[in-house]
Short mmCIF file of C-alpha atoms and ligand atoms in Angstrom, two decimals:
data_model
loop_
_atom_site.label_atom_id
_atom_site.label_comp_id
_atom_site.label_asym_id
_atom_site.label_seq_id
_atom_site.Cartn_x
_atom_site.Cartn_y
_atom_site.Cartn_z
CA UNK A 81 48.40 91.30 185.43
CA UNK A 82 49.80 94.88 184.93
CA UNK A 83 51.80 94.85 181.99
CA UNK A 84 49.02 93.72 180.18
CA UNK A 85 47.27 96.94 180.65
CA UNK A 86 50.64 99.16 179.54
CA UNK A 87 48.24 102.03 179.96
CA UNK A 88 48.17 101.61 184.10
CA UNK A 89 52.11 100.21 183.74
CA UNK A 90 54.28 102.72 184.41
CA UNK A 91 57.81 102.09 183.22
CA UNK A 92 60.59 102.92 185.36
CA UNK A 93 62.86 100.31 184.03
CA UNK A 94 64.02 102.22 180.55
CA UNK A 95 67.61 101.04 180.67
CA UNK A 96 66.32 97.65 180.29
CA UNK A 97 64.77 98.24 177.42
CA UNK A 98 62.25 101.04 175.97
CA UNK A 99 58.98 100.54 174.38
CA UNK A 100 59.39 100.58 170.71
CA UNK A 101 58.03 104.28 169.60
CA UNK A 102 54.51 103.71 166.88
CA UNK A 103 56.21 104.54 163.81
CA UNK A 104 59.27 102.20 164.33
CA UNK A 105 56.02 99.66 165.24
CA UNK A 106 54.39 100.40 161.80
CA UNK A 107 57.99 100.09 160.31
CA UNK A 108 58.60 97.17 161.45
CA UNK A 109 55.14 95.88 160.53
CA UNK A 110 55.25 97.69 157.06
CA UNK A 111 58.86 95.61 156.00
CA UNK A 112 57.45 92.69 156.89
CA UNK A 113 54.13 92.89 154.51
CA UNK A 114 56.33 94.16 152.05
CA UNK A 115 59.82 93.67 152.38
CA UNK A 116 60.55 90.60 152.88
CA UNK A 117 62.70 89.26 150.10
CA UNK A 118 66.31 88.71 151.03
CA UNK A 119 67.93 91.94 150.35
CA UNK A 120 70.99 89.78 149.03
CA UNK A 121 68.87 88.63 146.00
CA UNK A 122 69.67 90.26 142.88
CA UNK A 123 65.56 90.74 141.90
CA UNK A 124 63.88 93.77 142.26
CA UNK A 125 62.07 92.64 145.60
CA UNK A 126 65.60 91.87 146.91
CA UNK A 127 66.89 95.09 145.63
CA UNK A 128 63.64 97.12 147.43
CA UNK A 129 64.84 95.27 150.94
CA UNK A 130 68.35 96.29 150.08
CA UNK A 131 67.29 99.99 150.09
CA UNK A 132 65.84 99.97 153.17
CA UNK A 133 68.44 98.13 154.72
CA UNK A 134 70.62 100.86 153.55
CA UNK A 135 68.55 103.75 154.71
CA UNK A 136 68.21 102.45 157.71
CA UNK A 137 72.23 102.56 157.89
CA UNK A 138 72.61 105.76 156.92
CA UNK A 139 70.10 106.88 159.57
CA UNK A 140 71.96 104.68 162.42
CA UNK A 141 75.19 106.34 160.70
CA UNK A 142 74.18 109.75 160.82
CA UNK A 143 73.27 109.38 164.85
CA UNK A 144 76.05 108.95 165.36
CA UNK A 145 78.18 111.00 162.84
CA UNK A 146 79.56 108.21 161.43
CA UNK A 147 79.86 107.28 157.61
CA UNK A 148 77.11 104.21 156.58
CA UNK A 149 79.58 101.76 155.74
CA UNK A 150 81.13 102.15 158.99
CA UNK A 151 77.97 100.44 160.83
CA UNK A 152 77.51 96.73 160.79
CA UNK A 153 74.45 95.86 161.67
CA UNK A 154 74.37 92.36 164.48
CA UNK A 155 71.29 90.91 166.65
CA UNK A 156 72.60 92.98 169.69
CA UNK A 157 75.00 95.16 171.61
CA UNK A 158 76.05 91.73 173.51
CA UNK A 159 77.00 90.38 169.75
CA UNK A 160 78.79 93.56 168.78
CA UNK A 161 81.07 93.85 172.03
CA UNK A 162 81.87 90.21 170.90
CA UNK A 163 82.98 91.04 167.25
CA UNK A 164 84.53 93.88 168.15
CA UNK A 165 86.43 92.04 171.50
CA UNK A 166 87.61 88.95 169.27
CA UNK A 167 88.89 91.61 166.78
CA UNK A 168 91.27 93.17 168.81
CA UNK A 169 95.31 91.83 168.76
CA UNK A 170 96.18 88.80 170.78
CA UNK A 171 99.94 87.67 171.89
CA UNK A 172 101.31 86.96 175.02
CA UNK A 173 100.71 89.70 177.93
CA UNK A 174 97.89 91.41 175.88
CA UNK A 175 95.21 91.14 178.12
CA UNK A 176 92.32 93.30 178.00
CA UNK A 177 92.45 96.47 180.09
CA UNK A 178 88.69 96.97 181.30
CA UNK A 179 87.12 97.71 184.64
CA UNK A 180 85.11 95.70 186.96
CA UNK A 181 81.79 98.25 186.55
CA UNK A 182 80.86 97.21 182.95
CA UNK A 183 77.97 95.55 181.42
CA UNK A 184 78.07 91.67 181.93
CA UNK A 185 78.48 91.76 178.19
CA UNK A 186 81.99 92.77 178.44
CA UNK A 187 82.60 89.96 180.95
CA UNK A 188 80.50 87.40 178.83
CA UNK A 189 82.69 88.48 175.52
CA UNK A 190 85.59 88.47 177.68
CA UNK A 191 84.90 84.75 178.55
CA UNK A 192 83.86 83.65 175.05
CA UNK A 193 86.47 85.04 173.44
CA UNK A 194 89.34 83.53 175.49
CA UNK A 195 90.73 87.47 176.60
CA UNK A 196 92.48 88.20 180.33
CA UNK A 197 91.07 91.21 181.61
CA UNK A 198 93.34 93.52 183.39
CA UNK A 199 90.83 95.66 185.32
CA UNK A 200 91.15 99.37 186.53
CA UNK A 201 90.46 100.95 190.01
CA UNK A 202 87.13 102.64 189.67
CA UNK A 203 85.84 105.46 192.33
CA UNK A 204 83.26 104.91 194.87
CA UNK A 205 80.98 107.30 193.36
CA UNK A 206 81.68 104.54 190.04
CA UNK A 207 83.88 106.24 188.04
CA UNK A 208 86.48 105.07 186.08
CA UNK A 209 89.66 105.84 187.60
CA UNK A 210 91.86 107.67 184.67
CA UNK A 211 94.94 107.69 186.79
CA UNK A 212 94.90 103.98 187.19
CA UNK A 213 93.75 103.65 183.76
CA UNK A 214 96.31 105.56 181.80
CA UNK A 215 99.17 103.81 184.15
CA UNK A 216 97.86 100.45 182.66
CA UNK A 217 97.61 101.00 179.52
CA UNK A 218 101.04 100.16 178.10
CA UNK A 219 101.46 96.86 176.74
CA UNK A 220 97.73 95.82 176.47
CA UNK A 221 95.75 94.48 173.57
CA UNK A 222 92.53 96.71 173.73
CA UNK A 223 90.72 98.69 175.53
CA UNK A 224 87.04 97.72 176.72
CA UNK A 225 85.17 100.30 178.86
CA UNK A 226 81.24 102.17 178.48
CA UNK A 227 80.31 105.71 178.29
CA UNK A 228 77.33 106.08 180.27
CA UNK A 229 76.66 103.20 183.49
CA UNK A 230 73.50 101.04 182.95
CA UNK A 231 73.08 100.97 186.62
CA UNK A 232 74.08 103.83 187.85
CA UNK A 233 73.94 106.71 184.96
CA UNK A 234 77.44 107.64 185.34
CA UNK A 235 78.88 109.05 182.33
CA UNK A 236 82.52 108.09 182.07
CA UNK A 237 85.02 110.55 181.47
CA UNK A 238 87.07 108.61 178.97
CA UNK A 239 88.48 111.10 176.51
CA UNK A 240 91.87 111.90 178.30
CA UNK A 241 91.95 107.34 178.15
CA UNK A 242 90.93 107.21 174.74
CA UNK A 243 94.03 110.10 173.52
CA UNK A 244 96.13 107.98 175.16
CA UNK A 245 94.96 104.73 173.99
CA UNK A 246 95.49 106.28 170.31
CA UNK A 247 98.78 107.59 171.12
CA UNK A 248 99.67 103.94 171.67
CA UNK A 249 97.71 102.53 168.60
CA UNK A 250 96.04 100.79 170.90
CA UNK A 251 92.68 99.54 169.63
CA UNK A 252 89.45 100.99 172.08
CA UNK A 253 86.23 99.27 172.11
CA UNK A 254 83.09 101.75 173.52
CA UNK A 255 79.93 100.38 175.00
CA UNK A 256 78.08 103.17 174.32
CA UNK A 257 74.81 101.23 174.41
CA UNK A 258 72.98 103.12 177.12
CA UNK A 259 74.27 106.75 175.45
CA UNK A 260 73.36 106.56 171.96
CA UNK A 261 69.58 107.88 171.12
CA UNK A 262 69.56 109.13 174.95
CA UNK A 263 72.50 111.97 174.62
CA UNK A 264 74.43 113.35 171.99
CA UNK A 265 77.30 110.95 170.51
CA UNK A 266 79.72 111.79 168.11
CA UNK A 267 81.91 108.79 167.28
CA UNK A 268 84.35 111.17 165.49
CA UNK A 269 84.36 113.12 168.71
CA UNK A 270 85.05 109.77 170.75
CA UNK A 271 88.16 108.47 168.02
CA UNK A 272 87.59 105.10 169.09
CA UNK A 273 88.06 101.88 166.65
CA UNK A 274 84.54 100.27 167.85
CA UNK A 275 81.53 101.75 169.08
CA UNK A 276 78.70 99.22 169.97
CA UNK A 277 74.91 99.84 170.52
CA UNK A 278 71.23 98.95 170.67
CA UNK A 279 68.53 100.22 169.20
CA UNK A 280 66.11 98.68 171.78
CA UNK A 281 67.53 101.18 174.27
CA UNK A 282 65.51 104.25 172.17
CA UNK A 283 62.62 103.09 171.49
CA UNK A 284 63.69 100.78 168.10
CA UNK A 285 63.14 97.06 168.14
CA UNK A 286 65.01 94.18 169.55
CA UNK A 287 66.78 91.48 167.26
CA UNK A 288 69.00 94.27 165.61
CA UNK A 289 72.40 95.48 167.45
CA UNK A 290 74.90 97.82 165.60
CA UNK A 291 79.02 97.96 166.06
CA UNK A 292 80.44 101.19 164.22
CA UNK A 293 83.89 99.97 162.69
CA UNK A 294 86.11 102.97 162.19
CA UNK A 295 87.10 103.00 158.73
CA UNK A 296 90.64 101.10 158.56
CA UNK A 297 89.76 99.23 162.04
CA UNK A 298 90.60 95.50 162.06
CA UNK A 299 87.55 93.28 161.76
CA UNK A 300 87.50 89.58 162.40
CA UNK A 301 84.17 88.37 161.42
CA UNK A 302 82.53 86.03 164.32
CA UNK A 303 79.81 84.32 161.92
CA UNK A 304 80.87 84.21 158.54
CA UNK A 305 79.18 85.04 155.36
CA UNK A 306 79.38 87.37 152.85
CA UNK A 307 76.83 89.78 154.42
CA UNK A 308 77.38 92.94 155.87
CA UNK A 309 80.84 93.33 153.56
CA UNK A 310 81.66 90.06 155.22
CA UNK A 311 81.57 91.46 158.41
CA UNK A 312 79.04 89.55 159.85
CA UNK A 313 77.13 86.78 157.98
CA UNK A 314 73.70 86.13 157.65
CA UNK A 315 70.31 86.92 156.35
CA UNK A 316 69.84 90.60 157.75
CA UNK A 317 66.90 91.07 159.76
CA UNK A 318 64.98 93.56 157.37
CA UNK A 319 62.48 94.12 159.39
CA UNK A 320 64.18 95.01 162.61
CA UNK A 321 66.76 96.79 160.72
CA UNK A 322 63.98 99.36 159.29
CA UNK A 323 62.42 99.88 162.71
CA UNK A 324 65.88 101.08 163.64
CA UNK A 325 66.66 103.78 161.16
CA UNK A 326 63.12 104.73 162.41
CA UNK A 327 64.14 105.06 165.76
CA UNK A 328 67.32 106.76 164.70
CA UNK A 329 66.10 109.64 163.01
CA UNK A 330 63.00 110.31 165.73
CA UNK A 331 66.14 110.11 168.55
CA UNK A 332 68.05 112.35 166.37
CA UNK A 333 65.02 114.74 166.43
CA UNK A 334 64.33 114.39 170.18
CA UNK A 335 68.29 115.21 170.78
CA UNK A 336 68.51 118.43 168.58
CA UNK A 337 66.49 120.30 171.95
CA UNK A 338 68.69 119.98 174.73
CA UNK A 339 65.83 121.15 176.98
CA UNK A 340 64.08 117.84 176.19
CA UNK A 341 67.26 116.31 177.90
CA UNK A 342 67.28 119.09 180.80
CA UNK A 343 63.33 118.56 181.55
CA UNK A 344 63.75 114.66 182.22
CA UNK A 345 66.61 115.47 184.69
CA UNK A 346 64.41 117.65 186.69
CA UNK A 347 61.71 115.07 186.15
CA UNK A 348 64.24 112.20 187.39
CA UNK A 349 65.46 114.89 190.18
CA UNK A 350 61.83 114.97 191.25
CA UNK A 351 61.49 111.38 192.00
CA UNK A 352 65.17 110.97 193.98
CA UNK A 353 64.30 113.94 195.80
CA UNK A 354 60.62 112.46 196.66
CA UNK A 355 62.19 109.12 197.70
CA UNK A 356 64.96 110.15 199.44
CA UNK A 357 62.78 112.60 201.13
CA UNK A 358 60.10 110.22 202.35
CA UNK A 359 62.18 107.55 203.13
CA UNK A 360 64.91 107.62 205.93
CA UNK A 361 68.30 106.17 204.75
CA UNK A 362 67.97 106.52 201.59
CA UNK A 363 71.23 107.74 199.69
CA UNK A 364 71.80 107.88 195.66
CA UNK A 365 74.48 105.46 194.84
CA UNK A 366 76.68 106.88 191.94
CA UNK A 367 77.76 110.37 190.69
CA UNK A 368 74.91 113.30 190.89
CA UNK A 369 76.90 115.78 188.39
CA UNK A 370 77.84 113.54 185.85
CA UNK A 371 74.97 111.24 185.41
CA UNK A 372 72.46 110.80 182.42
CA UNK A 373 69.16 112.14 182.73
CA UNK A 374 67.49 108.53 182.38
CA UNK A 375 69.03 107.10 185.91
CA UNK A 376 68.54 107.09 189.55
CA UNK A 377 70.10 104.12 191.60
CA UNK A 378 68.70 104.27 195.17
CA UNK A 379 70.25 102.53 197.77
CA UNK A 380 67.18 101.97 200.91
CA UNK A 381 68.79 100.61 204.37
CA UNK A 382 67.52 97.44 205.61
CA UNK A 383 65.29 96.47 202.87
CA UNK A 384 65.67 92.99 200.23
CA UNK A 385 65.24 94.88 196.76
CA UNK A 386 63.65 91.49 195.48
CA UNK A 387 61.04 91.92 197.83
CA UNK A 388 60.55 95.83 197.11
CA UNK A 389 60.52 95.53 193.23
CA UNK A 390 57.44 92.51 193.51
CA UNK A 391 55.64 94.90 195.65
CA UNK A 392 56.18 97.89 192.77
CA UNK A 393 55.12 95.14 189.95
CA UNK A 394 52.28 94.21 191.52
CA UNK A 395 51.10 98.26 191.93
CA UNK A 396 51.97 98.33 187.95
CA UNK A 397 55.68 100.14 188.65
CA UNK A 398 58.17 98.17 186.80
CA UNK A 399 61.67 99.08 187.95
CA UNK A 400 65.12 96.88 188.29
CA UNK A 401 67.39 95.76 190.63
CA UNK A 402 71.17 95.68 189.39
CA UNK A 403 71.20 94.97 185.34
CA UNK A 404 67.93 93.76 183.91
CA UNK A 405 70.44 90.71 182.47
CA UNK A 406 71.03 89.26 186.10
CA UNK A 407 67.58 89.80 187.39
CA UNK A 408 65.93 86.58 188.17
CA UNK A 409 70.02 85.57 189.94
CA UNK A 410 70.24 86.29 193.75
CA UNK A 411 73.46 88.03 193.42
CA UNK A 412 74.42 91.34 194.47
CA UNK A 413 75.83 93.49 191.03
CA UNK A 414 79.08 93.29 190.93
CA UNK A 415 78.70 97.04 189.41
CA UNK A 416 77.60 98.34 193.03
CA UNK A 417 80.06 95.80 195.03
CA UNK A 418 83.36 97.38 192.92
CA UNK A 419 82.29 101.03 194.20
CA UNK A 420 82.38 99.66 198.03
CA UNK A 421 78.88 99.35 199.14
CA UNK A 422 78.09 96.70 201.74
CA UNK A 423 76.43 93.29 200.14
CA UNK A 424 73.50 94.41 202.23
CA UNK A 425 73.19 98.11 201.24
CA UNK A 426 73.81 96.67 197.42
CA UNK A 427 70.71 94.18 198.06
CA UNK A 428 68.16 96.80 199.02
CA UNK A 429 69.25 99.37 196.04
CA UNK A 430 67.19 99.40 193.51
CA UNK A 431 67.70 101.49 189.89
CA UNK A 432 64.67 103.77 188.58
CA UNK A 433 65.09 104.77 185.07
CA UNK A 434 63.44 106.90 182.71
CA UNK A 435 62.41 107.15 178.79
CA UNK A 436 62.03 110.40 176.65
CA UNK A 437 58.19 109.34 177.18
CA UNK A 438 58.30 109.56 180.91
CA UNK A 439 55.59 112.03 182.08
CA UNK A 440 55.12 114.08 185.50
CA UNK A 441 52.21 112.71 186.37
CA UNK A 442 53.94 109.19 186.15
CA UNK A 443 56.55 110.64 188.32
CA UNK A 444 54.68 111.92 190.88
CA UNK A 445 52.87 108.93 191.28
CA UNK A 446 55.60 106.43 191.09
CA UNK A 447 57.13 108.46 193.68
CA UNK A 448 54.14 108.41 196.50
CA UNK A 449 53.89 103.96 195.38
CA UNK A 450 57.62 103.97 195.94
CA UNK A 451 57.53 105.70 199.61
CA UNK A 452 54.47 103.39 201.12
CA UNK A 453 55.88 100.22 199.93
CA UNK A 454 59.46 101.06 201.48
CA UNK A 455 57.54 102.22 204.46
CA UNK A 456 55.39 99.02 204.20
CA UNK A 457 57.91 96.69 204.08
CA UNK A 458 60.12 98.26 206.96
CA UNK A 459 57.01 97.69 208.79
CA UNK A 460 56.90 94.57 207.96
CA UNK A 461 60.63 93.63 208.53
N1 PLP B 725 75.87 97.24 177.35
C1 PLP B 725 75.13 97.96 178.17
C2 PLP B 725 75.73 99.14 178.86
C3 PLP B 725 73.78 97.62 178.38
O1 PLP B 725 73.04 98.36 179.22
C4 PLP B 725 73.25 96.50 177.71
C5 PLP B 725 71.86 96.07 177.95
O2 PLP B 725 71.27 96.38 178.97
C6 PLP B 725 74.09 95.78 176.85
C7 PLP B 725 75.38 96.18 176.68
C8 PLP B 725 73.56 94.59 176.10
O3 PLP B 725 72.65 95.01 175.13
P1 PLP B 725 71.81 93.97 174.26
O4 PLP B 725 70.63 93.62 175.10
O5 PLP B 725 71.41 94.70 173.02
O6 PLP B 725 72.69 92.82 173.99
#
């Protein structure tokens, strides 16, 4: 099977998740030899885990640019949205103002924690529509939106939403979880009361999320415990926790070139223009000037995107259809069927996405696999 040879498995399928970089590997590996009192113990092993713990915040913190004890550290960006979702003020009529093109986390946390959305109009290109937005805003509880789109890219031009959101003192949750470690984010810069991310999404390990709690921000802990300044209880996962900080300071590294940034657009500009050149009908669904360099979401006429992404796996491409969190579920994302494409168009798109580790030559030959199985299957069909 291909993806137990990762070295003929190309990896088009980043915004899932991203393979965790060596060191954060040897981190990980490294804190659990040797760190693996509880770093709530008193004891010098405890207080050696504590350290780390801590580093690893201030690294996660200084991504960021936020202060350390502004991070709480959870399993997983699903977890933080939660906290930070059942934190926000309830009362009659304050429903939830959100949009119909956000991670199913949203809608899951939502759900769970008993909160009416009241959704804005988004564009077709899968914008956020500010207009809309702003008009809504009076009166809610929170605010609940993403900066960059895990299906399409799209990065969200929320500022003039957030002013006004503060203007209002009304409390803004960010899902910045496909941003952070990819782009530059400055949670000053943003002013919003909760920022929520994943280190699995740069190249850190899975089992550790993080919510960034602007200092005074109300916090209603979800799992109590006297961890995390009660934020969140329980033991914290050292180990996962260290491979984060890793991955922190290597993304913070990687993000101080912008050209690193600049040559992965071209590279992911390379394989739209490849596709959409070899294969007829083929349009890219979302916004092309205001899209992060890790995306391409590619909608093919008169093709079953279940169909075309076995074909990929099975020539070692791994790629997604909608969010890697409904895969497996026949329908259509509800991300694509807000901006107005047909059910069928939204079944045969498929989303391509990219890590800083991406090469050319993976590109290039991604690209020619992509165009014969299209072609293939239209034969086929
Ligand atoms: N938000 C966005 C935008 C995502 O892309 C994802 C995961 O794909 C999540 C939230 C959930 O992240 P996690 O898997 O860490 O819960």
């Amino acid at each position: 099977m291909a993806p137990d040879r990762p070295e003929s498995w190309i990896d088009l399928d980043a915004n899932a998740t991203t393979r965790p970089d060596p060191q954060v590997v040897e981190a990980v590996a490294e804190a659990c030899r040797t760190l693996w009192a509880n770093p709530s113990s008193v004891h010098r092993a405890g207080q050696r885990a504590r350290a780390a713990v801590e580093l690893a915040r201030q690294e996660i913190a200084r991504l960021i640019g936020a202060s350390p004890r502004e991070i709480v550290f959870t399993s997983c960006a699903t977890e933080s949205i939660h906290l930070a979702l059942h934190s926000m003020p309830r009362g009659p009529g304050k429903e939830i103002l959100t949009s119909r093109i956000e991670h199913a986390a949203i809608a899951g946390a939502l759900n769970s924690c008993r909160r009416a959305p009241r959704y804005c109009a988004v564009t077709c290109e899968g914008l956020l529509d500010l207009d809309d937005a702003i008009g809504q805003l009076d009166g809610a509880g929170g605010v609940a939106t993403h900066l960059v789109n895990n299906e399409t890219g799209a990065i969200q031009p929320i500022e003039p939403l957030l002013a006004q959101a503060r203007e209002r003192s009304i409390p803004v949750l960010i899902d910045a979880t496909q941003a952070v470690g990819r782009m530059p984010v400055d949670v000053g810069a943003l002013d919003a009361d909760y920022v929520a991310l994943s280190p699995h999404k740069f190249h850190g390990p899975k089992g550790v999320g993080v919510l960034y709690v602007r200092q005074g921000a109300r916090l209603s802990p979800l799992i109590g415990g006297a961890q995390e300044l009660a934020r969140r209880g329980g033991t914290e996962p050292v180990p996962a926790i260290c491979g984060a900080g890793v991955a922190a300071t290597l993304a913070r590294t990687w993000l101080e070139d912008a050209s690193r940034r600049e040559d992965l657009g071209s590279l992911r500009d390379r394989l739209e223009n490849a596709i959409i050149g070899g294969v007829p009908d083929t349009v890219a669904n979302g916004p092309r000037d205001r899209r992060i360099w890790t995306t391409t979401n590619l909608a093919f006429g008169d093709i079953d995107g279940e169909a075309l992404l076995m074909m990929l796996s099975e020539r070692g491409i791994g790629a997604s259809a909608g969010a890697a969190c409904s895969s497996g579920s026949v329908e259509p994302s509800p991300v694509l069927l807000a901006m107005g494409l047909s059910e069928d168009l939204v079944r045969g798109s498929i989303r391509f996405s990219l890590s800083r580790n991406t090469t050319e030559h993976e590109i290039d030959h991604a690209g020619e696999i992509i165009v014969r199985c299209v072609a293939s299957l239209r034969g086929q069909s």
